[in-house]
Amino acid sequence: MSCVHKNVAKWHLFHTEANLFRRVRTVKDPESSHRPIEEDEDEDEENAQYPPEGNILRQMLTYIFEHKKIPTVLPPDKLRPDKYPEQLFPSELFCMECPAGTPLSEAVLITSKAKILTVTNVIEGISTYRRNCHRCGMIYRYQEWTDGVHNFDDHILISHHLSLYLRNSLQTHQAVGSAIEVLQETSGKQFPSKQRMLQAYLSFEALTEHTYNYSCVSCDHHPSTVIMDLHKKGVFNMPVSSIEDPPPEFQGRVSATTFWDMVSLEMLSRGLVPSNRSNPFVVPPSFHNWAPWVGPHTRASDDILNTEYCKVMPAHPPTGGEFNITEDRLIDELLKLKTSGIDHRGSRMDLVLRLQKEMKSRATYDKVFSKIWGASGGWAVVTCPCGIIYGVKFNLRAESPRDFTDILMSMAHLPNVCLYDFARGLASHANGRQPLTFSPNEGRLLPSTEENVKGALEGRARVSLPWLLTKKAVPDKDGHPVTGSSEHYALYDRFHESNTKDPRDSLRKVELVPELRGWVNSQCAEQLFSGMRKKQPLPQHDVSLDPCLFNEEYTSHI
């Protein structure tokens, strides 16, 4: 507590000699602009709440996110500077939010015990400072990339070299925790906890100005052939039943840029908000604000389809005594029953009621949870035949053709050939939502006549698609930019083509197309997942969902 006599003296001088309290700032004197405030010099500004809360916190993080971007390619001298500064001041001298350019306060010390973490060392005794605007309350902290460091929480700063080291570790299937262990053993220095280091790295990626210009060298941004599969290990422990229904005006489209910017702000906020419980930037899973990822050069627009809420919301209300349920919902509930070992026989109503009853038991809940991919539905992934990912949808419920249709319909150009383990269901669902999405022949290679079916079953049928190799000289109307064809087929991958019992599905075999036979690797998606399971420790069920999505966004082949 400050001295009462000193405060009385200040009050008296303020009324008799007000000019003594007037401050004159100039940007020409860097020494004065970086002079830290002493404890008794200006208690009001020094005692301003930090980290801030409410609107000031949102204003501060938004300013950092919009004006402190880290370049995609860092200059070599910024990756490994010869020396790091010991005192880190914000570069702003005037408020960027006030229209009159209000001068900021003197620099206020946040801590003198901050650490700069590098690949080879932990530099201690670093001082970080902030400045305040007395007019709007805005707070500015040190957030400059030009010194070769990234400020995470004013106490932990990581060098750009270390950030790139962690990025390359993830891209070569090594977890951040393992990489930190290696650094600790090599340097003999103690690093912060693995979870804190992961959060610091993710905040670096959130502030990096990624361009996403990468694409497959063979397929470019618009692949003509795609393979679709579900990554069943990308699951999370979360109460899906507690997710609220979307608002009535929701039309099944989510802004990709807005959603991923919100996730980026959450990553940045972890350096200022100690707990998720009090963090206003947390992005909870929801049906109306949960965007799939489709590359910016691949998608048709910024609005991405996500109609997963339709799995649990019938298109029409029940009528009479009939319990009306969507096909997606029935598949979802039936899948839960079959995989968890609960009796799946009976009417539609029986299936739903039986599962609801059994889930009240904690033992049954744990069993169901462990067998149904951690309650969430895994990751629906769309790749080209080269194994490059073009779209990912993070399912909240069990997989269905609807998830892959959302991704395909969000693309600027629908691929000519789509390989999927339930091709018939994909074509039926897509054509039900938008007629002739898969045509001709409802996505089959030939009309479903008895003669054609017999020829396909006996291995005699052949359907040549020469435009897969050479673009049509005269492209079709609305033809694909790579092939020039407007034909779209839904075919089975080699591994699942014998699972169907419908003879007409023999007309969806990849082997019928000479241009695809022996060339397209219909198992590339499963091989990609297999490699991830072997080489990269996946998130555990108790890990927060958003950091894992954010991590996957920046380390996938998108």
PDB file of C-alpha atoms in Angstrom, residues 80-368:
ATOM      1  CA  ARG A  80      19.300 -17.341 -35.771  1.00  0.00           C
ATOM      2  CA  PRO A  81      20.154 -13.838 -34.546  1.00  0.00           C
ATOM      3  CA  ASP A  82      23.575 -13.372 -32.975  1.00  0.00           C
ATOM      4  CA  LYS A  83      22.056 -11.928 -29.811  1.00  0.00           C
ATOM      5  CA  TYR A  84      18.587 -11.601 -28.336  1.00  0.00           C
ATOM      6  CA  PRO A  85      17.544  -8.348 -26.609  1.00  0.00           C
ATOM      7  CA  GLU A  86      17.280  -8.513 -22.836  1.00  0.00           C
ATOM      8  CA  GLN A  87      14.520  -5.899 -22.613  1.00  0.00           C
ATOM      9  CA  LEU A  88      11.495  -6.249 -24.867  1.00  0.00           C
ATOM     10  CA  PHE A  89       9.322  -3.161 -25.346  1.00  0.00           C
ATOM     11  CA  PRO A  90       6.217  -2.790 -27.502  1.00  0.00           C
ATOM     12  CA  SER A  91       7.007  -0.850 -30.666  1.00  0.00           C
ATOM     13  CA  GLU A  92       3.847   1.277 -30.477  1.00  0.00           C
ATOM     14  CA  LEU A  93       4.194   4.796 -29.042  1.00  0.00           C
ATOM     15  CA  PHE A  94       0.731   6.022 -30.034  1.00  0.00           C
ATOM     16  CA  CYS A  95      -2.599   4.227 -29.763  1.00  0.00           C
ATOM     17  CA  MET A  96      -3.526   2.568 -33.027  1.00  0.00           C
ATOM     18  CA  GLU A  97      -7.207   2.340 -32.036  1.00  0.00           C
ATOM     19  CA  CYS A  98      -7.864   5.979 -31.109  1.00  0.00           C
ATOM     20  CA  PRO A  99      -8.515   8.228 -34.136  1.00  0.00           C
ATOM     21  CA  ALA A 100      -6.400  11.066 -32.723  1.00  0.00           C
ATOM     22  CA  GLY A 101      -3.326   8.903 -32.187  1.00  0.00           C
ATOM     23  CA  THR A 102      -3.250   9.266 -28.407  1.00  0.00           C
ATOM     24  CA  PRO A 103       0.260   8.943 -26.891  1.00  0.00           C
ATOM     25  CA  LEU A 104       0.680   5.798 -24.856  1.00  0.00           C
ATOM     26  CA  SER A 105       1.882   5.526 -21.298  1.00  0.00           C
ATOM     27  CA  GLU A 106       5.482   4.918 -20.368  1.00  0.00           C
ATOM     28  CA  ALA A 107       6.575   1.293 -20.571  1.00  0.00           C
ATOM     29  CA  VAL A 108       5.317  -0.788 -17.628  1.00  0.00           C
ATOM     30  CA  LEU A 109       7.320  -3.799 -16.527  1.00  0.00           C
ATOM     31  CA  ILE A 110       5.410  -7.098 -16.761  1.00  0.00           C
ATOM     32  CA  THR A 111       8.177  -9.394 -15.570  1.00  0.00           C
ATOM     33  CA  SER A 112      11.943  -9.468 -15.363  1.00  0.00           C
ATOM     34  CA  LYS A 113      12.069 -13.267 -15.221  1.00  0.00           C
ATOM     35  CA  ALA A 114      10.922 -14.181 -18.716  1.00  0.00           C
ATOM     36  CA  LYS A 115      12.733 -16.871 -20.724  1.00  0.00           C
ATOM     37  CA  ILE A 116      13.693 -17.128 -24.381  1.00  0.00           C
ATOM     38  CA  LEU A 117      13.700 -20.764 -25.464  1.00  0.00           C
ATOM     39  CA  THR A 118      15.972 -21.761 -28.321  1.00  0.00           C
ATOM     40  CA  VAL A 119      17.028 -25.079 -29.810  1.00  0.00           C
ATOM     41  CA  THR A 120      20.264 -25.090 -27.816  1.00  0.00           C
ATOM     42  CA  ASN A 121      19.617 -22.923 -24.782  1.00  0.00           C
ATOM     43  CA  VAL A 122      17.189 -21.360 -22.315  1.00  0.00           C
ATOM     44  CA  ILE A 123      18.009 -17.654 -21.865  1.00  0.00           C
ATOM     45  CA  GLU A 124      16.751 -16.342 -18.533  1.00  0.00           C
ATOM     46  CA  GLY A 125      16.399 -12.873 -17.028  1.00  0.00           C
ATOM     47  CA  ILE A 126      14.482 -11.332 -19.924  1.00  0.00           C
ATOM     48  CA  SER A 127      12.290  -8.290 -19.142  1.00  0.00           C
ATOM     49  CA  THR A 128       9.000  -7.740 -20.980  1.00  0.00           C
ATOM     50  CA  TYR A 129       6.975  -4.521 -20.960  1.00  0.00           C
ATOM     51  CA  ARG A 130       3.577  -3.166 -21.942  1.00  0.00           C
ATOM     52  CA  ARG A 131       2.057   0.239 -22.672  1.00  0.00           C
ATOM     53  CA  ASN A 132      -1.484   1.438 -22.037  1.00  0.00           C
ATOM     54  CA  CYS A 133      -3.768   3.968 -23.692  1.00  0.00           C
ATOM     55  CA  HIS A 134      -5.375   6.186 -21.015  1.00  0.00           C
ATOM     56  CA  ARG A 135      -8.192   7.138 -23.396  1.00  0.00           C
ATOM     57  CA  CYS A 136      -9.589   3.789 -24.669  1.00  0.00           C
ATOM     58  CA  GLY A 137      -7.849   1.387 -22.273  1.00  0.00           C
ATOM     59  CA  MET A 138      -6.082  -0.535 -25.055  1.00  0.00           C
ATOM     60  CA  ILE A 139      -2.975  -2.434 -23.953  1.00  0.00           C
ATOM     61  CA  TYR A 140       0.036  -3.074 -26.167  1.00  0.00           C
ATOM     62  CA  ARG A 141       2.647  -5.700 -25.379  1.00  0.00           C
ATOM     63  CA  TYR A 142       5.837  -6.764 -27.094  1.00  0.00           C
ATOM     64  CA  GLN A 143       4.938  -8.822 -30.177  1.00  0.00           C
ATOM     65  CA  GLU A 144       7.657  -8.174 -32.753  1.00  0.00           C
ATOM     66  CA  TRP A 145       8.969 -10.975 -34.977  1.00  0.00           C
ATOM     67  CA  THR A 146      11.978  -8.949 -36.170  1.00  0.00           C
ATOM     68  CA  ASP A 147      14.003  -9.860 -33.066  1.00  0.00           C
ATOM     69  CA  GLY A 148      13.804 -13.548 -33.917  1.00  0.00           C
ATOM     70  CA  VAL A 149      11.406 -14.505 -31.102  1.00  0.00           C
ATOM     71  CA  HIS A 150       7.690 -15.087 -30.638  1.00  0.00           C
ATOM     72  CA  ASN A 151       6.049 -13.826 -27.440  1.00  0.00           C
ATOM     73  CA  PHE A 152       3.628 -16.435 -26.130  1.00  0.00           C
ATOM     74  CA  ASP A 153       2.577 -15.257 -22.661  1.00  0.00           C
ATOM     75  CA  ASP A 154       5.123 -12.539 -21.725  1.00  0.00           C
ATOM     76  CA  HIS A 155       6.977 -15.148 -19.643  1.00  0.00           C
ATOM     77  CA  ILE A 156       7.730 -17.716 -22.341  1.00  0.00           C
ATOM     78  CA  LEU A 157       9.213 -16.590 -25.647  1.00  0.00           C
ATOM     79  CA  ILE A 158      10.296 -19.104 -28.266  1.00  0.00           C
ATOM     80  CA  SER A 159      12.803 -18.445 -31.010  1.00  0.00           C
ATOM     81  CA  HIS A 160      11.701 -18.746 -34.619  1.00  0.00           C
ATOM     82  CA  HIS A 161      14.343 -21.422 -35.077  1.00  0.00           C
ATOM     83  CA  LEU A 162      12.751 -23.518 -32.315  1.00  0.00           C
ATOM     84  CA  SER A 163       9.274 -22.977 -33.787  1.00  0.00           C
ATOM     85  CA  LEU A 164      10.403 -24.242 -37.185  1.00  0.00           C
ATOM     86  CA  TYR A 165      12.131 -27.168 -35.494  1.00  0.00           C
ATOM     87  CA  LEU A 166       8.835 -28.175 -33.842  1.00  0.00           C
ATOM     88  CA  ARG A 167       6.963 -27.719 -37.137  1.00  0.00           C
ATOM     89  CA  ASN A 168       9.391 -29.988 -38.964  1.00  0.00           C
ATOM     90  CA  SER A 169       9.162 -32.508 -36.123  1.00  0.00           C
ATOM     91  CA  LEU A 170       5.401 -32.728 -36.556  1.00  0.00           C
ATOM     92  CA  GLN A 171       5.660 -32.980 -40.321  1.00  0.00           C
ATOM     93  CA  THR A 172       8.040 -35.917 -39.914  1.00  0.00           C
ATOM     94  CA  HIS A 173       5.626 -37.623 -37.481  1.00  0.00           C
ATOM     95  CA  GLN A 174       7.363 -36.752 -34.205  1.00  0.00           C
ATOM     96  CA  ALA A 175       5.235 -35.403 -31.364  1.00  0.00           C
ATOM     97  CA  VAL A 176       6.043 -32.037 -29.783  1.00  0.00           C
ATOM     98  CA  GLY A 177       6.524 -33.685 -26.393  1.00  0.00           C
ATOM     99  CA  SER A 178       9.127 -36.082 -27.775  1.00  0.00           C
ATOM    100  CA  ALA A 179      10.944 -33.248 -29.548  1.00  0.00           C
ATOM    101  CA  ILE A 180      11.090 -31.248 -26.302  1.00  0.00           C
ATOM    102  CA  GLU A 181      12.485 -34.246 -24.446  1.00  0.00           C
ATOM    103  CA  VAL A 182      15.277 -34.496 -26.991  1.00  0.00           C
ATOM    104  CA  LEU A 183      16.100 -30.801 -26.560  1.00  0.00           C
ATOM    105  CA  GLN A 184      16.147 -31.095 -22.777  1.00  0.00           C
ATOM    106  CA  GLU A 185      18.454 -34.092 -22.835  1.00  0.00           C
ATOM    107  CA  THR A 186      20.749 -32.464 -25.392  1.00  0.00           C
ATOM    108  CA  SER A 187      20.984 -28.993 -23.852  1.00  0.00           C
ATOM    109  CA  GLY A 188      20.725 -29.971 -20.199  1.00  0.00           C
ATOM    110  CA  LYS A 189      18.202 -27.166 -19.724  1.00  0.00           C
ATOM    111  CA  GLN A 190      14.746 -27.400 -18.210  1.00  0.00           C
ATOM    112  CA  PHE A 191      11.942 -26.434 -20.618  1.00  0.00           C
ATOM    113  CA  PRO A 192       8.321 -25.636 -19.637  1.00  0.00           C
ATOM    114  CA  SER A 193       5.771 -28.440 -19.593  1.00  0.00           C
ATOM    115  CA  LYS A 194       5.044 -30.252 -22.851  1.00  0.00           C
ATOM    116  CA  GLN A 195       1.480 -28.953 -22.898  1.00  0.00           C
ATOM    117  CA  ARG A 196       2.666 -25.376 -22.461  1.00  0.00           C
ATOM    118  CA  MET A 197       5.262 -25.803 -25.183  1.00  0.00           C
ATOM    119  CA  LEU A 198       2.592 -27.158 -27.546  1.00  0.00           C
ATOM    120  CA  GLN A 199       0.404 -24.140 -26.820  1.00  0.00           C
ATOM    121  CA  ALA A 200       3.332 -21.781 -27.437  1.00  0.00           C
ATOM    122  CA  TYR A 201       4.107 -23.446 -30.752  1.00  0.00           C
ATOM    123  CA  LEU A 202       0.474 -23.346 -31.865  1.00  0.00           C
ATOM    124  CA  SER A 203       0.262 -19.645 -31.059  1.00  0.00           C
ATOM    125  CA  PHE A 204       3.285 -19.142 -33.343  1.00  0.00           C
ATOM    126  CA  GLU A 205       1.452 -20.955 -36.147  1.00  0.00           C
ATOM    127  CA  ALA A 206      -1.714 -18.967 -35.448  1.00  0.00           C
ATOM    128  CA  LEU A 207       0.202 -15.746 -36.002  1.00  0.00           C
ATOM    129  CA  THR A 208       2.074 -16.965 -39.083  1.00  0.00           C
ATOM    130  CA  GLU A 209       0.716 -15.685 -42.391  1.00  0.00           C
ATOM    131  CA  HIS A 210       0.264 -19.016 -44.133  1.00  0.00           C
ATOM    132  CA  THR A 211      -0.477 -18.863 -47.865  1.00  0.00           C
ATOM    133  CA  TYR A 212      -1.690 -22.430 -48.596  1.00  0.00           C
ATOM    134  CA  ASN A 213      -0.455 -22.384 -52.185  1.00  0.00           C
ATOM    135  CA  TYR A 214       0.694 -25.994 -51.983  1.00  0.00           C
ATOM    136  CA  SER A 215      -0.942 -28.596 -54.234  1.00  0.00           C
ATOM    137  CA  CYS A 216      -0.127 -31.954 -55.769  1.00  0.00           C
ATOM    138  CA  VAL A 217       2.372 -31.542 -58.607  1.00  0.00           C
ATOM    139  CA  SER A 218       0.366 -34.041 -60.696  1.00  0.00           C
ATOM    140  CA  CYS A 219      -3.216 -33.148 -59.796  1.00  0.00           C
ATOM    141  CA  ASP A 220      -2.905 -29.373 -59.214  1.00  0.00           C
ATOM    142  CA  HIS A 221      -5.635 -27.671 -57.148  1.00  0.00           C
ATOM    143  CA  HIS A 222      -8.514 -29.537 -58.829  1.00  0.00           C
ATOM    144  CA  PRO A 223      -7.975 -33.322 -58.895  1.00  0.00           C
ATOM    145  CA  SER A 224     -10.030 -35.248 -61.446  1.00  0.00           C
ATOM    146  CA  THR A 225      -9.870 -38.438 -59.349  1.00  0.00           C
ATOM    147  CA  VAL A 226     -10.179 -38.585 -55.552  1.00  0.00           C
ATOM    148  CA  ILE A 227     -10.097 -41.320 -52.912  1.00  0.00           C
ATOM    149  CA  MET A 228     -12.226 -40.887 -49.801  1.00  0.00           C
ATOM    150  CA  ASP A 229     -11.909 -42.630 -46.471  1.00  0.00           C
ATOM    151  CA  LEU A 230     -12.415 -42.162 -42.734  1.00  0.00           C
ATOM    152  CA  HIS A 231      -9.554 -41.726 -40.290  1.00  0.00           C
ATOM    153  CA  LYS A 232     -11.027 -43.547 -37.311  1.00  0.00           C
ATOM    154  CA  LYS A 233      -8.245 -42.620 -34.892  1.00  0.00           C
ATOM    155  CA  GLY A 234      -8.939 -38.892 -35.148  1.00  0.00           C
ATOM    156  CA  VAL A 235     -11.498 -38.981 -32.324  1.00  0.00           C
ATOM    157  CA  PHE A 236     -12.213 -36.996 -29.189  1.00  0.00           C
ATOM    158  CA  ASN A 237     -14.023 -37.456 -25.909  1.00  0.00           C
ATOM    159  CA  MET A 238     -16.921 -35.046 -25.982  1.00  0.00           C
ATOM    160  CA  PRO A 239     -20.627 -35.164 -25.066  1.00  0.00           C
ATOM    161  CA  VAL A 240     -22.135 -34.984 -28.546  1.00  0.00           C
ATOM    162  CA  SER A 241     -25.648 -35.140 -27.111  1.00  0.00           C
ATOM    163  CA  SER A 242     -25.085 -31.800 -25.371  1.00  0.00           C
ATOM    164  CA  ILE A 243     -24.451 -29.922 -28.629  1.00  0.00           C
ATOM    165  CA  GLU A 244     -27.253 -27.483 -29.225  1.00  0.00           C
ATOM    166  CA  ASP A 245     -29.394 -27.556 -32.331  1.00  0.00           C
ATOM    167  CA  PRO A 246     -28.433 -24.976 -34.965  1.00  0.00           C
ATOM    168  CA  PRO A 247     -30.525 -21.808 -35.222  1.00  0.00           C
ATOM    169  CA  PRO A 248     -33.563 -21.975 -37.544  1.00  0.00           C
ATOM    170  CA  GLU A 249     -31.926 -19.703 -40.124  1.00  0.00           C
ATOM    171  CA  PHE A 250     -28.868 -21.943 -40.504  1.00  0.00           C
ATOM    172  CA  GLN A 251     -28.654 -23.223 -44.095  1.00  0.00           C
ATOM    173  CA  GLY A 252     -25.753 -25.649 -43.712  1.00  0.00           C
ATOM    174  CA  ARG A 253     -22.928 -23.306 -44.763  1.00  0.00           C
ATOM    175  CA  VAL A 254     -20.060 -22.126 -42.578  1.00  0.00           C
ATOM    176  CA  SER A 255     -17.469 -19.477 -43.415  1.00  0.00           C
ATOM    177  CA  ALA A 256     -14.128 -21.278 -43.510  1.00  0.00           C
ATOM    178  CA  THR A 257     -12.098 -18.105 -43.008  1.00  0.00           C
ATOM    179  CA  THR A 258     -14.180 -16.911 -40.064  1.00  0.00           C
ATOM    180  CA  PHE A 259     -14.133 -20.308 -38.360  1.00  0.00           C
ATOM    181  CA  TRP A 260     -10.389 -20.887 -38.671  1.00  0.00           C
ATOM    182  CA  ASP A 261      -9.678 -17.300 -37.619  1.00  0.00           C
ATOM    183  CA  MET A 262     -11.708 -17.984 -34.468  1.00  0.00           C
ATOM    184  CA  VAL A 263      -9.635 -21.101 -33.806  1.00  0.00           C
ATOM    185  CA  SER A 264      -6.447 -19.066 -34.371  1.00  0.00           C
ATOM    186  CA  LEU A 265      -7.598 -16.462 -31.849  1.00  0.00           C
ATOM    187  CA  GLU A 266      -8.219 -19.229 -29.336  1.00  0.00           C
ATOM    188  CA  MET A 267      -4.646 -20.431 -29.801  1.00  0.00           C
ATOM    189  CA  LEU A 268      -3.353 -16.891 -29.196  1.00  0.00           C
ATOM    190  CA  SER A 269      -5.580 -16.347 -26.171  1.00  0.00           C
ATOM    191  CA  ARG A 270      -3.997 -19.265 -24.310  1.00  0.00           C
ATOM    192  CA  GLY A 271      -1.041 -17.009 -23.600  1.00  0.00           C
ATOM    193  CA  LEU A 272      -3.264 -14.478 -21.804  1.00  0.00           C
ATOM    194  CA  VAL A 273      -6.127 -16.517 -20.332  1.00  0.00           C
ATOM    195  CA  PRO A 274      -5.047 -19.148 -17.795  1.00  0.00           C
ATOM    196  CA  SER A 275      -8.086 -21.425 -18.069  1.00  0.00           C
ATOM    197  CA  ASN A 276     -10.462 -22.499 -20.825  1.00  0.00           C
ATOM    198  CA  ARG A 277     -13.319 -22.111 -18.387  1.00  0.00           C
ATOM    199  CA  SER A 278     -12.873 -18.329 -18.373  1.00  0.00           C
ATOM    200  CA  ASN A 279     -11.656 -18.021 -21.960  1.00  0.00           C
ATOM    201  CA  PRO A 280     -14.181 -16.173 -24.154  1.00  0.00           C
ATOM    202  CA  PHE A 281     -12.284 -17.250 -27.293  1.00  0.00           C
ATOM    203  CA  VAL A 282     -12.878 -20.991 -26.883  1.00  0.00           C
ATOM    204  CA  VAL A 283     -14.589 -22.447 -29.966  1.00  0.00           C
ATOM    205  CA  PRO A 284     -16.925 -25.209 -28.747  1.00  0.00           C
ATOM    206  CA  PRO A 285     -18.046 -27.937 -31.164  1.00  0.00           C
ATOM    207  CA  SER A 286     -21.360 -27.037 -32.778  1.00  0.00           C
ATOM    208  CA  PHE A 287     -23.359 -27.988 -35.833  1.00  0.00           C
ATOM    209  CA  HIS A 288     -23.606 -24.412 -37.141  1.00  0.00           C
ATOM    210  CA  ASN A 289     -20.051 -23.190 -36.467  1.00  0.00           C
ATOM    211  CA  TRP A 290     -17.848 -26.126 -37.405  1.00  0.00           C
ATOM    212  CA  ALA A 291     -16.201 -25.771 -40.795  1.00  0.00           C
ATOM    213  CA  PRO A 292     -14.522 -28.572 -42.749  1.00  0.00           C
ATOM    214  CA  TRP A 293     -11.154 -27.745 -44.293  1.00  0.00           C
ATOM    215  CA  VAL A 294     -10.927 -27.439 -48.063  1.00  0.00           C
ATOM    216  CA  GLY A 295      -7.923 -25.667 -49.593  1.00  0.00           C
ATOM    217  CA  PRO A 296      -8.603 -22.025 -50.571  1.00  0.00           C
ATOM    218  CA  HIS A 297      -7.686 -22.717 -54.209  1.00  0.00           C
ATOM    219  CA  THR A 298      -9.793 -25.884 -54.290  1.00  0.00           C
ATOM    220  CA  ARG A 299     -13.062 -24.723 -52.725  1.00  0.00           C
ATOM    221  CA  ALA A 300     -15.761 -22.934 -54.678  1.00  0.00           C
ATOM    222  CA  SER A 301     -16.170 -20.147 -52.119  1.00  0.00           C
ATOM    223  CA  ASP A 302     -15.390 -19.264 -48.546  1.00  0.00           C
ATOM    224  CA  ASP A 303     -18.696 -20.819 -47.431  1.00  0.00           C
ATOM    225  CA  ILE A 304     -18.161 -24.538 -46.823  1.00  0.00           C
ATOM    226  CA  LEU A 305     -21.010 -27.034 -46.517  1.00  0.00           C
ATOM    227  CA  ASN A 306     -21.536 -28.752 -43.174  1.00  0.00           C
ATOM    228  CA  THR A 307     -24.955 -30.398 -42.995  1.00  0.00           C
ATOM    229  CA  GLU A 308     -24.088 -32.816 -40.208  1.00  0.00           C
ATOM    230  CA  TYR A 309     -27.005 -31.519 -38.159  1.00  0.00           C
ATOM    231  CA  CYS A 310     -29.282 -33.276 -40.684  1.00  0.00           C
ATOM    232  CA  LYS A 311     -28.100 -36.622 -39.323  1.00  0.00           C
ATOM    233  CA  VAL A 312     -30.133 -36.024 -36.191  1.00  0.00           C
ATOM    234  CA  MET A 313     -32.798 -33.613 -37.462  1.00  0.00           C
ATOM    235  CA  PRO A 314     -35.525 -35.160 -39.639  1.00  0.00           C
ATOM    236  CA  ALA A 315     -36.526 -33.223 -42.732  1.00  0.00           C
ATOM    237  CA  HIS A 316     -40.204 -33.503 -41.789  1.00  0.00           C
ATOM    238  CA  PRO A 317     -41.910 -33.783 -38.381  1.00  0.00           C
ATOM    239  CA  PRO A 318     -43.387 -37.160 -37.371  1.00  0.00           C
ATOM    240  CA  THR A 319     -46.917 -37.782 -38.609  1.00  0.00           C
ATOM    241  CA  GLY A 320     -49.470 -40.067 -37.042  1.00  0.00           C
ATOM    242  CA  GLY A 321     -48.086 -42.953 -35.028  1.00  0.00           C
ATOM    243  CA  GLU A 322     -45.021 -43.484 -37.220  1.00  0.00           C
ATOM    244  CA  PHE A 323     -41.700 -42.533 -35.687  1.00  0.00           C
ATOM    245  CA  ASN A 324     -40.013 -40.616 -38.501  1.00  0.00           C
ATOM    246  CA  ILE A 325     -36.236 -40.874 -38.615  1.00  0.00           C
ATOM    247  CA  THR A 326     -33.690 -39.924 -41.237  1.00  0.00           C
ATOM    248  CA  GLU A 327     -31.591 -42.566 -42.948  1.00  0.00           C
ATOM    249  CA  ASP A 328     -28.427 -40.945 -41.630  1.00  0.00           C
ATOM    250  CA  ARG A 329     -29.731 -41.023 -38.058  1.00  0.00           C
ATOM    251  CA  LEU A 330     -30.768 -44.661 -38.332  1.00  0.00           C
ATOM    252  CA  ILE A 331     -27.366 -45.655 -39.709  1.00  0.00           C
ATOM    253  CA  ASP A 332     -25.721 -43.671 -36.926  1.00  0.00           C
ATOM    254  CA  GLU A 333     -27.683 -45.370 -34.150  1.00  0.00           C
ATOM    255  CA  LEU A 334     -27.435 -48.827 -35.718  1.00  0.00           C
ATOM    256  CA  LEU A 335     -23.677 -48.451 -36.082  1.00  0.00           C
ATOM    257  CA  LYS A 336     -23.408 -47.617 -32.393  1.00  0.00           C
ATOM    258  CA  LEU A 337     -25.384 -50.680 -31.434  1.00  0.00           C
ATOM    259  CA  LYS A 338     -23.507 -53.123 -33.645  1.00  0.00           C
ATOM    260  CA  THR A 339     -20.030 -51.914 -32.752  1.00  0.00           C
ATOM    261  CA  SER A 340     -20.739 -51.762 -29.016  1.00  0.00           C
ATOM    262  CA  GLY A 341     -22.153 -55.276 -28.772  1.00  0.00           C
ATOM    263  CA  ILE A 342     -25.707 -54.175 -27.910  1.00  0.00           C
ATOM    264  CA  ASP A 343     -28.580 -56.043 -29.576  1.00  0.00           C
ATOM    265  CA  HIS A 344     -29.280 -54.298 -32.888  1.00  0.00           C
ATOM    266  CA  ARG A 345     -32.437 -56.210 -33.827  1.00  0.00           C
ATOM    267  CA  GLY A 346     -35.904 -54.711 -33.798  1.00  0.00           C
ATOM    268  CA  SER A 347     -37.781 -51.716 -35.154  1.00  0.00           C
ATOM    269  CA  ARG A 348     -36.306 -48.295 -35.667  1.00  0.00           C
ATOM    270  CA  MET A 349     -37.814 -47.085 -32.416  1.00  0.00           C
ATOM    271  CA  ASP A 350     -36.416 -50.113 -30.577  1.00  0.00           C
ATOM    272  CA  LEU A 351     -32.898 -49.364 -31.785  1.00  0.00           C
ATOM    273  CA  VAL A 352     -32.898 -45.801 -30.515  1.00  0.00           C
ATOM    274  CA  LEU A 353     -34.606 -46.541 -27.187  1.00  0.00           C
ATOM    275  CA  ARG A 354     -32.369 -49.544 -26.489  1.00  0.00           C
ATOM    276  CA  LEU A 355     -29.210 -47.534 -27.011  1.00  0.00           C
ATOM    277  CA  GLN A 356     -30.488 -44.664 -24.876  1.00  0.00           C
ATOM    278  CA  LYS A 357     -31.360 -47.054 -22.052  1.00  0.00           C
ATOM    279  CA  GLU A 358     -28.050 -48.869 -22.119  1.00  0.00           C
ATOM    280  CA  MET A 359     -26.050 -45.650 -22.208  1.00  0.00           C
ATOM    281  CA  LYS A 360     -27.357 -44.770 -18.725  1.00  0.00           C
ATOM    282  CA  SER A 361     -25.027 -47.415 -17.319  1.00  0.00           C
ATOM    283  CA  ARG A 362     -21.504 -46.107 -16.735  1.00  0.00           C
ATOM    284  CA  ALA A 363     -19.963 -49.468 -17.635  1.00  0.00           C
ATOM    285  CA  THR A 364     -21.901 -49.642 -20.890  1.00  0.00           C
ATOM    286  CA  TYR A 365     -21.103 -46.020 -21.653  1.00  0.00           C
ATOM    287  CA  ASP A 366     -17.359 -46.664 -21.300  1.00  0.00           C
ATOM    288  CA  LYS A 367     -17.681 -49.743 -23.519  1.00  0.00           C
ATOM    289  CA  VAL A 368     -19.640 -47.882 -26.168  1.00  0.00           C
TER     290      VAL A 368
END
